[in-house]
Amino acid sequence: MSSPGAARARTGGARSAATLTIGDVLAHLKPEFSDLTISKIRFLEGEGLVQPERTASGYRKFSAADVARLRYVLSQQKEHYLPLKVIKEQLDAIDRGLVPPGTSSTPRVPHVSIAAIENHAPTADHFRAATAALRLTRDELLNAAGLRSEQLTELEQFGLITVKAGGHYDDDALAVSKVVAELARFGLEGRHLRAFRTAAEREVGLFSQVVGPMSRQRSSESRVRAEETVRELAALSVQLHAALVQIGLREVLGGS
């Protein structure tokens, strides 16, 4: 789990409305950081640690996310005496969805919320849409999932994992990698798992026929209904798959 400070410093996604002047920011943070000045805020901006918007006339406008980012920087300086270079690396890790490294040189990959399908049937609530926040390097993905480099290469060859345009891997890649790493303990390799990809693509094609007409409608109500239908279909699909596998394995055990 990321620290509260890291969560506040995260700036991914839509930015809050930038309405605060640099004087407003100073007044907001001064009670916590008594030595803070407008010159220091400008300096931190110049070092690339915060990037407020600019009006047409050149005035700085800070958002709530900018203030949170400044608070994180100042806290790390005050409480941990970290140099700006290290804090900048931490902010980069936070922006990529990682847990900041603190005094360590390598950021930790946080627990990713994956549909919890354990001893109970998944419901639609397990499939709430979420924005992929992680941007992992290849080494970070390998370390987080416990995969070997050749295993990841094989998964990419068979289309089970896809590297993104920027050369990074996201939450979905981590989720698949973790499951594959567990299956590998039983001797199953990427080439054995192509059937899962094929079956998933067929299910997506089938369900698209149901959801497609809804998603093409312009009303927000139709969009919400389409998203809810996708979640319900995903849950039912997993339940059916699990039931069929259990039935088949029961027959295997019964026949042995």
Short mmCIF file of C-alpha atoms in Angstrom, two decimals:
data_model
loop_
_atom_site.label_atom_id
_atom_site.label_comp_id
_atom_site.label_asym_id
_atom_site.label_seq_id
_atom_site.Cartn_x
_atom_site.Cartn_y
_atom_site.Cartn_z
CA MET A 1 0.00 0.00 0.00
CA SER A 2 1.28 3.50 -0.71
CA SER A 3 1.74 6.00 2.06
CA PRO A 4 -0.78 8.80 2.58
CA GLY A 5 1.84 11.30 1.42
CA ALA A 6 2.42 9.33 -1.75
CA ALA A 7 -1.30 9.12 -2.43
CA ARG A 8 -1.63 12.88 -2.05
CA ALA A 9 1.34 13.48 -4.33
CA ARG A 10 -0.07 11.31 -7.12
CA THR A 11 -1.02 13.45 -10.08
CA GLY A 12 -2.13 10.92 -12.69
CA GLY A 13 -5.50 11.35 -14.38
CA ALA A 14 -7.55 14.49 -14.56
CA ARG A 15 -6.06 17.48 -12.78
CA SER A 16 -8.09 19.54 -10.35
CA ALA A 17 -9.04 23.04 -11.48
CA ALA A 18 -5.95 25.25 -11.22
CA THR A 19 -7.19 28.32 -9.34
CA LEU A 20 -4.58 29.10 -6.65
CA THR A 21 -2.01 31.83 -7.02
CA ILE A 22 1.53 31.35 -5.73
CA GLY A 23 0.59 33.55 -2.78
CA ASP A 24 -2.38 31.30 -1.99
CA VAL A 25 -0.08 28.27 -2.05
CA LEU A 26 2.37 29.96 0.30
CA ALA A 27 -0.42 30.86 2.75
CA HIS A 28 -1.73 27.29 2.59
CA LEU A 29 1.62 25.57 3.26
CA LYS A 30 3.33 28.13 5.49
CA PRO A 31 1.79 26.80 8.75
CA GLU A 32 3.38 23.40 8.05
CA PHE A 33 6.68 24.66 6.64
CA SER A 34 7.64 27.89 8.38
CA ASP A 35 10.73 28.52 6.23
CA LEU A 36 8.81 28.29 2.94
CA THR A 37 8.99 31.35 0.68
CA ILE A 38 7.70 32.29 -2.75
CA SER A 39 11.29 32.12 -3.98
CA LYS A 40 11.56 28.49 -2.86
CA ILE A 41 8.30 27.56 -4.60
CA ARG A 42 9.68 29.12 -7.78
CA PHE A 43 12.93 27.25 -7.29
CA LEU A 44 11.14 23.90 -6.94
CA GLU A 45 9.21 24.71 -10.10
CA GLY A 46 12.46 25.48 -11.88
CA GLU A 47 13.81 22.09 -10.79
CA GLY A 48 10.81 20.38 -12.37
CA LEU A 49 9.26 19.14 -9.12
CA VAL A 50 5.96 20.93 -9.74
CA GLN A 51 4.51 22.30 -12.97
CA PRO A 52 1.69 24.77 -12.35
CA GLU A 53 -0.37 26.03 -15.23
CA ARG A 54 0.22 29.48 -16.64
CA THR A 55 -2.35 32.05 -17.63
CA ALA A 56 -2.14 33.91 -20.92
CA SER A 57 -0.38 36.74 -19.08
CA GLY A 58 2.13 34.36 -17.52
CA TYR A 59 0.78 34.11 -13.97
CA ARG A 60 1.09 30.78 -12.20
CA LYS A 61 -2.09 28.91 -11.33
CA PHE A 62 -1.77 25.96 -8.95
CA SER A 63 -4.23 23.09 -8.59
CA ALA A 64 -4.93 21.01 -5.49
CA ALA A 65 -2.71 18.30 -7.01
CA ASP A 66 0.13 20.81 -7.35
CA VAL A 67 -0.21 21.76 -3.68
CA ALA A 68 -0.19 18.09 -2.66
CA ARG A 69 2.92 17.54 -4.72
CA LEU A 70 4.68 20.50 -3.10
CA ARG A 71 3.68 19.25 0.35
CA TYR A 72 5.21 15.87 -0.45
CA VAL A 73 8.47 17.46 -1.60
CA LEU A 74 8.71 19.69 1.44
CA SER A 75 7.84 16.84 3.82
CA GLN A 76 10.55 14.61 2.36
CA GLN A 77 13.08 17.40 2.79
CA LYS A 78 11.98 18.25 6.31
CA GLU A 79 11.47 14.74 7.71
CA HIS A 80 14.02 12.68 5.78
CA TYR A 81 16.55 15.30 4.61
CA LEU A 82 16.42 13.86 1.09
CA PRO A 83 18.11 15.64 -1.82
CA LEU A 84 15.91 16.91 -4.62
CA LYS A 85 17.28 14.31 -7.04
CA VAL A 86 15.98 11.48 -4.85
CA ILE A 87 12.63 13.21 -4.30
CA LYS A 88 12.31 13.67 -8.05
CA GLU A 89 12.85 9.93 -8.52
CA GLN A 90 10.17 9.27 -5.92
CA LEU A 91 7.70 11.52 -7.71
CA ASP A 92 8.44 9.76 -10.97
CA ALA A 93 7.70 6.45 -9.25
CA ILE A 94 4.45 7.84 -7.85
CA ASP A 95 3.42 9.15 -11.26
CA ARG A 96 3.93 5.66 -12.67
CA GLY A 97 1.73 4.06 -10.01
CA LEU A 98 4.56 2.70 -7.85
CA VAL A 99 5.19 2.98 -4.16
CA PRO A 100 7.95 5.57 -3.66
CA PRO A 101 11.26 4.06 -2.63
CA GLY A 102 11.97 6.18 0.44
CA THR A 103 15.68 5.82 1.06
CA SER A 104 15.86 2.67 -1.09
CA SER A 105 17.07 2.89 -4.67
CA THR A 106 14.30 0.75 -6.13
CA PRO A 107 10.59 1.59 -5.85
CA ARG A 108 8.32 -1.21 -4.75
CA VAL A 109 5.41 -2.28 -6.88
CA PRO A 110 2.18 -1.95 -4.88
CA HIS A 111 -0.50 -4.57 -4.56
CA VAL A 112 -2.74 -4.29 -7.59
CA SER A 113 -6.48 -4.70 -7.19
CA ILE A 114 -7.27 -7.77 -9.25
CA ALA A 115 -10.65 -9.52 -9.18
CA ALA A 116 -10.50 -11.67 -6.07
CA ILE A 117 -11.60 -15.06 -7.29
CA GLU A 118 -10.74 -17.45 -4.51
CA ASN A 119 -13.18 -19.72 -2.69
CA HIS A 120 -16.33 -17.94 -3.78
CA ALA A 121 -17.96 -17.14 -7.08
CA PRO A 122 -17.04 -13.69 -8.42
CA THR A 123 -19.76 -11.10 -8.74
CA ALA A 124 -20.08 -8.04 -10.96
CA ASP A 125 -18.52 -5.96 -8.17
CA HIS A 126 -15.20 -7.73 -8.78
CA PHE A 127 -15.11 -6.28 -12.27
CA ARG A 128 -15.49 -2.58 -11.57
CA ALA A 129 -13.77 -0.66 -14.32
CA ALA A 130 -10.45 0.83 -13.25
CA THR A 131 -7.88 2.93 -15.03
CA ALA A 132 -4.57 1.20 -15.49
CA ALA A 133 -2.28 3.26 -13.28
CA LEU A 134 0.97 1.31 -13.33
CA ARG A 135 3.75 1.98 -15.78
CA LEU A 136 6.33 -0.69 -15.05
CA THR A 137 9.64 -1.28 -16.73
CA ARG A 138 10.44 -4.80 -17.86
CA ASP A 139 12.66 -5.44 -14.85
CA GLU A 140 10.03 -4.08 -12.47
CA LEU A 141 7.39 -6.38 -13.96
CA LEU A 142 9.69 -9.41 -13.72
CA ASN A 143 10.52 -8.65 -10.09
CA ALA A 144 6.91 -7.95 -9.09
CA ALA A 145 5.47 -11.07 -10.73
CA GLY A 146 8.34 -13.47 -10.07
CA LEU A 147 8.80 -14.28 -13.76
CA ARG A 148 12.00 -15.00 -15.65
CA SER A 149 12.86 -12.90 -18.69
CA GLU A 150 12.38 -15.82 -21.07
CA GLN A 151 8.94 -16.52 -19.60
CA LEU A 152 7.85 -12.94 -20.25
CA THR A 153 9.20 -13.10 -23.79
CA GLU A 154 7.18 -16.25 -24.41
CA LEU A 155 4.01 -14.66 -23.03
CA GLU A 156 4.49 -11.70 -25.35
CA GLN A 157 5.01 -14.01 -28.32
CA PHE A 158 1.71 -15.75 -27.62
CA GLY A 159 -0.17 -12.49 -27.07
CA LEU A 160 -0.91 -13.04 -23.38
CA ILE A 161 0.96 -9.86 -22.42
CA THR A 162 1.42 -6.73 -24.51
CA VAL A 163 3.97 -4.01 -23.97
CA LYS A 164 2.44 -0.55 -24.28
CA ALA A 165 3.43 2.09 -26.82
CA GLY A 166 5.73 3.85 -24.38
CA GLY A 167 7.61 0.62 -23.68
CA HIS A 168 6.00 0.04 -20.28
CA TYR A 169 3.72 -2.60 -18.77
CA ASP A 170 0.45 -1.83 -16.97
CA ASP A 171 -1.81 -3.32 -14.28
CA ASP A 172 -3.20 -5.89 -16.72
CA ALA A 173 0.28 -7.16 -17.57
CA LEU A 174 1.08 -7.52 -13.88
CA ALA A 175 -2.18 -9.36 -13.19
CA VAL A 176 -1.57 -11.87 -15.99
CA SER A 177 2.10 -12.27 -15.06
CA LYS A 178 1.29 -13.14 -11.47
CA VAL A 179 -1.20 -15.83 -12.48
CA VAL A 180 1.20 -17.28 -15.05
CA ALA A 181 3.99 -17.38 -12.46
CA GLU A 182 1.74 -19.45 -10.19
CA LEU A 183 0.78 -21.80 -13.02
CA ALA A 184 4.46 -22.24 -13.87
CA ARG A 185 4.90 -23.96 -10.51
CA PHE A 186 2.86 -26.82 -11.97
CA GLY A 187 4.94 -27.02 -15.12
CA LEU A 188 2.59 -24.98 -17.32
CA GLU A 189 4.31 -22.67 -19.79
CA GLY A 190 3.19 -19.88 -22.08
CA ARG A 191 2.64 -22.24 -24.99
CA HIS A 192 0.19 -24.22 -22.85
CA LEU A 193 -1.83 -21.10 -22.11
CA ARG A 194 -2.64 -20.02 -25.66
CA ALA A 195 -6.01 -21.74 -25.30
CA PHE A 196 -6.94 -19.27 -22.55
CA ARG A 197 -6.24 -16.36 -24.87
CA THR A 198 -8.24 -17.93 -27.69
CA ALA A 199 -11.18 -18.70 -25.41
CA ALA A 200 -11.13 -15.18 -23.98
CA GLU A 201 -11.17 -13.63 -27.45
CA ARG A 202 -14.16 -15.78 -28.41
CA GLU A 203 -16.03 -14.73 -25.27
CA VAL A 204 -15.24 -11.07 -25.92
CA GLY A 205 -16.57 -11.44 -29.46
CA LEU A 206 -19.74 -13.09 -28.20
CA PHE A 207 -20.37 -10.53 -25.49
CA SER A 208 -19.61 -7.65 -27.86
CA GLN A 209 -22.74 -8.58 -29.75
CA VAL A 210 -24.71 -7.92 -26.58
CA VAL A 211 -22.92 -4.79 -25.38
CA GLY A 212 -22.02 -3.23 -28.72
CA PRO A 213 -25.44 -1.72 -29.49
CA MET A 214 -25.61 -0.19 -26.00
CA SER A 215 -22.13 1.34 -26.16
CA ARG A 216 -22.86 2.98 -29.50
CA GLN A 217 -25.77 4.95 -28.08
CA ARG A 218 -24.92 8.51 -27.11
CA SER A 219 -26.81 8.85 -23.84
CA SER A 220 -24.91 8.60 -20.56
CA GLU A 221 -27.59 6.22 -19.28
CA SER A 222 -26.83 3.80 -22.12
CA ARG A 223 -23.13 4.01 -21.34
CA VAL A 224 -23.71 3.17 -17.68
CA ARG A 225 -25.99 0.28 -18.65
CA ALA A 226 -23.32 -1.04 -21.03
CA GLU A 227 -20.63 -0.92 -18.34
CA GLU A 228 -22.88 -2.72 -15.87
CA THR A 229 -23.70 -5.37 -18.48
CA VAL A 230 -19.99 -5.92 -19.15
CA ARG A 231 -19.35 -6.49 -15.45
CA GLU A 232 -22.22 -8.95 -15.13
CA LEU A 233 -21.16 -10.86 -18.24
CA ALA A 234 -17.56 -11.03 -17.03
CA ALA A 235 -18.64 -12.44 -13.67
CA LEU A 236 -20.97 -14.99 -15.25
CA SER A 237 -18.28 -16.01 -17.72
CA VAL A 238 -15.77 -16.72 -14.95
CA GLN A 239 -18.38 -18.63 -12.95
CA LEU A 240 -19.26 -20.80 -15.96
CA HIS A 241 -15.62 -21.43 -16.80
CA ALA A 242 -14.81 -22.40 -13.20
CA ALA A 243 -17.82 -24.73 -13.04
CA LEU A 244 -16.89 -26.50 -16.28
CA VAL A 245 -13.26 -26.92 -15.21
CA GLN A 246 -14.30 -28.28 -11.82
CA ILE A 247 -16.67 -30.75 -13.48
CA GLY A 248 -13.97 -31.90 -15.87
CA LEU A 249 -11.33 -32.29 -13.16
CA ARG A 250 -13.79 -34.15 -10.97
CA GLU A 251 -14.23 -36.64 -13.78
CA VAL A 252 -10.44 -36.94 -14.12
CA LEU A 253 -10.06 -37.69 -10.44
CA GLY A 254 -12.99 -40.07 -10.51
CA GLY A 255 -11.51 -41.98 -13.41
CA SER A 256 -8.04 -42.32 -11.93
#
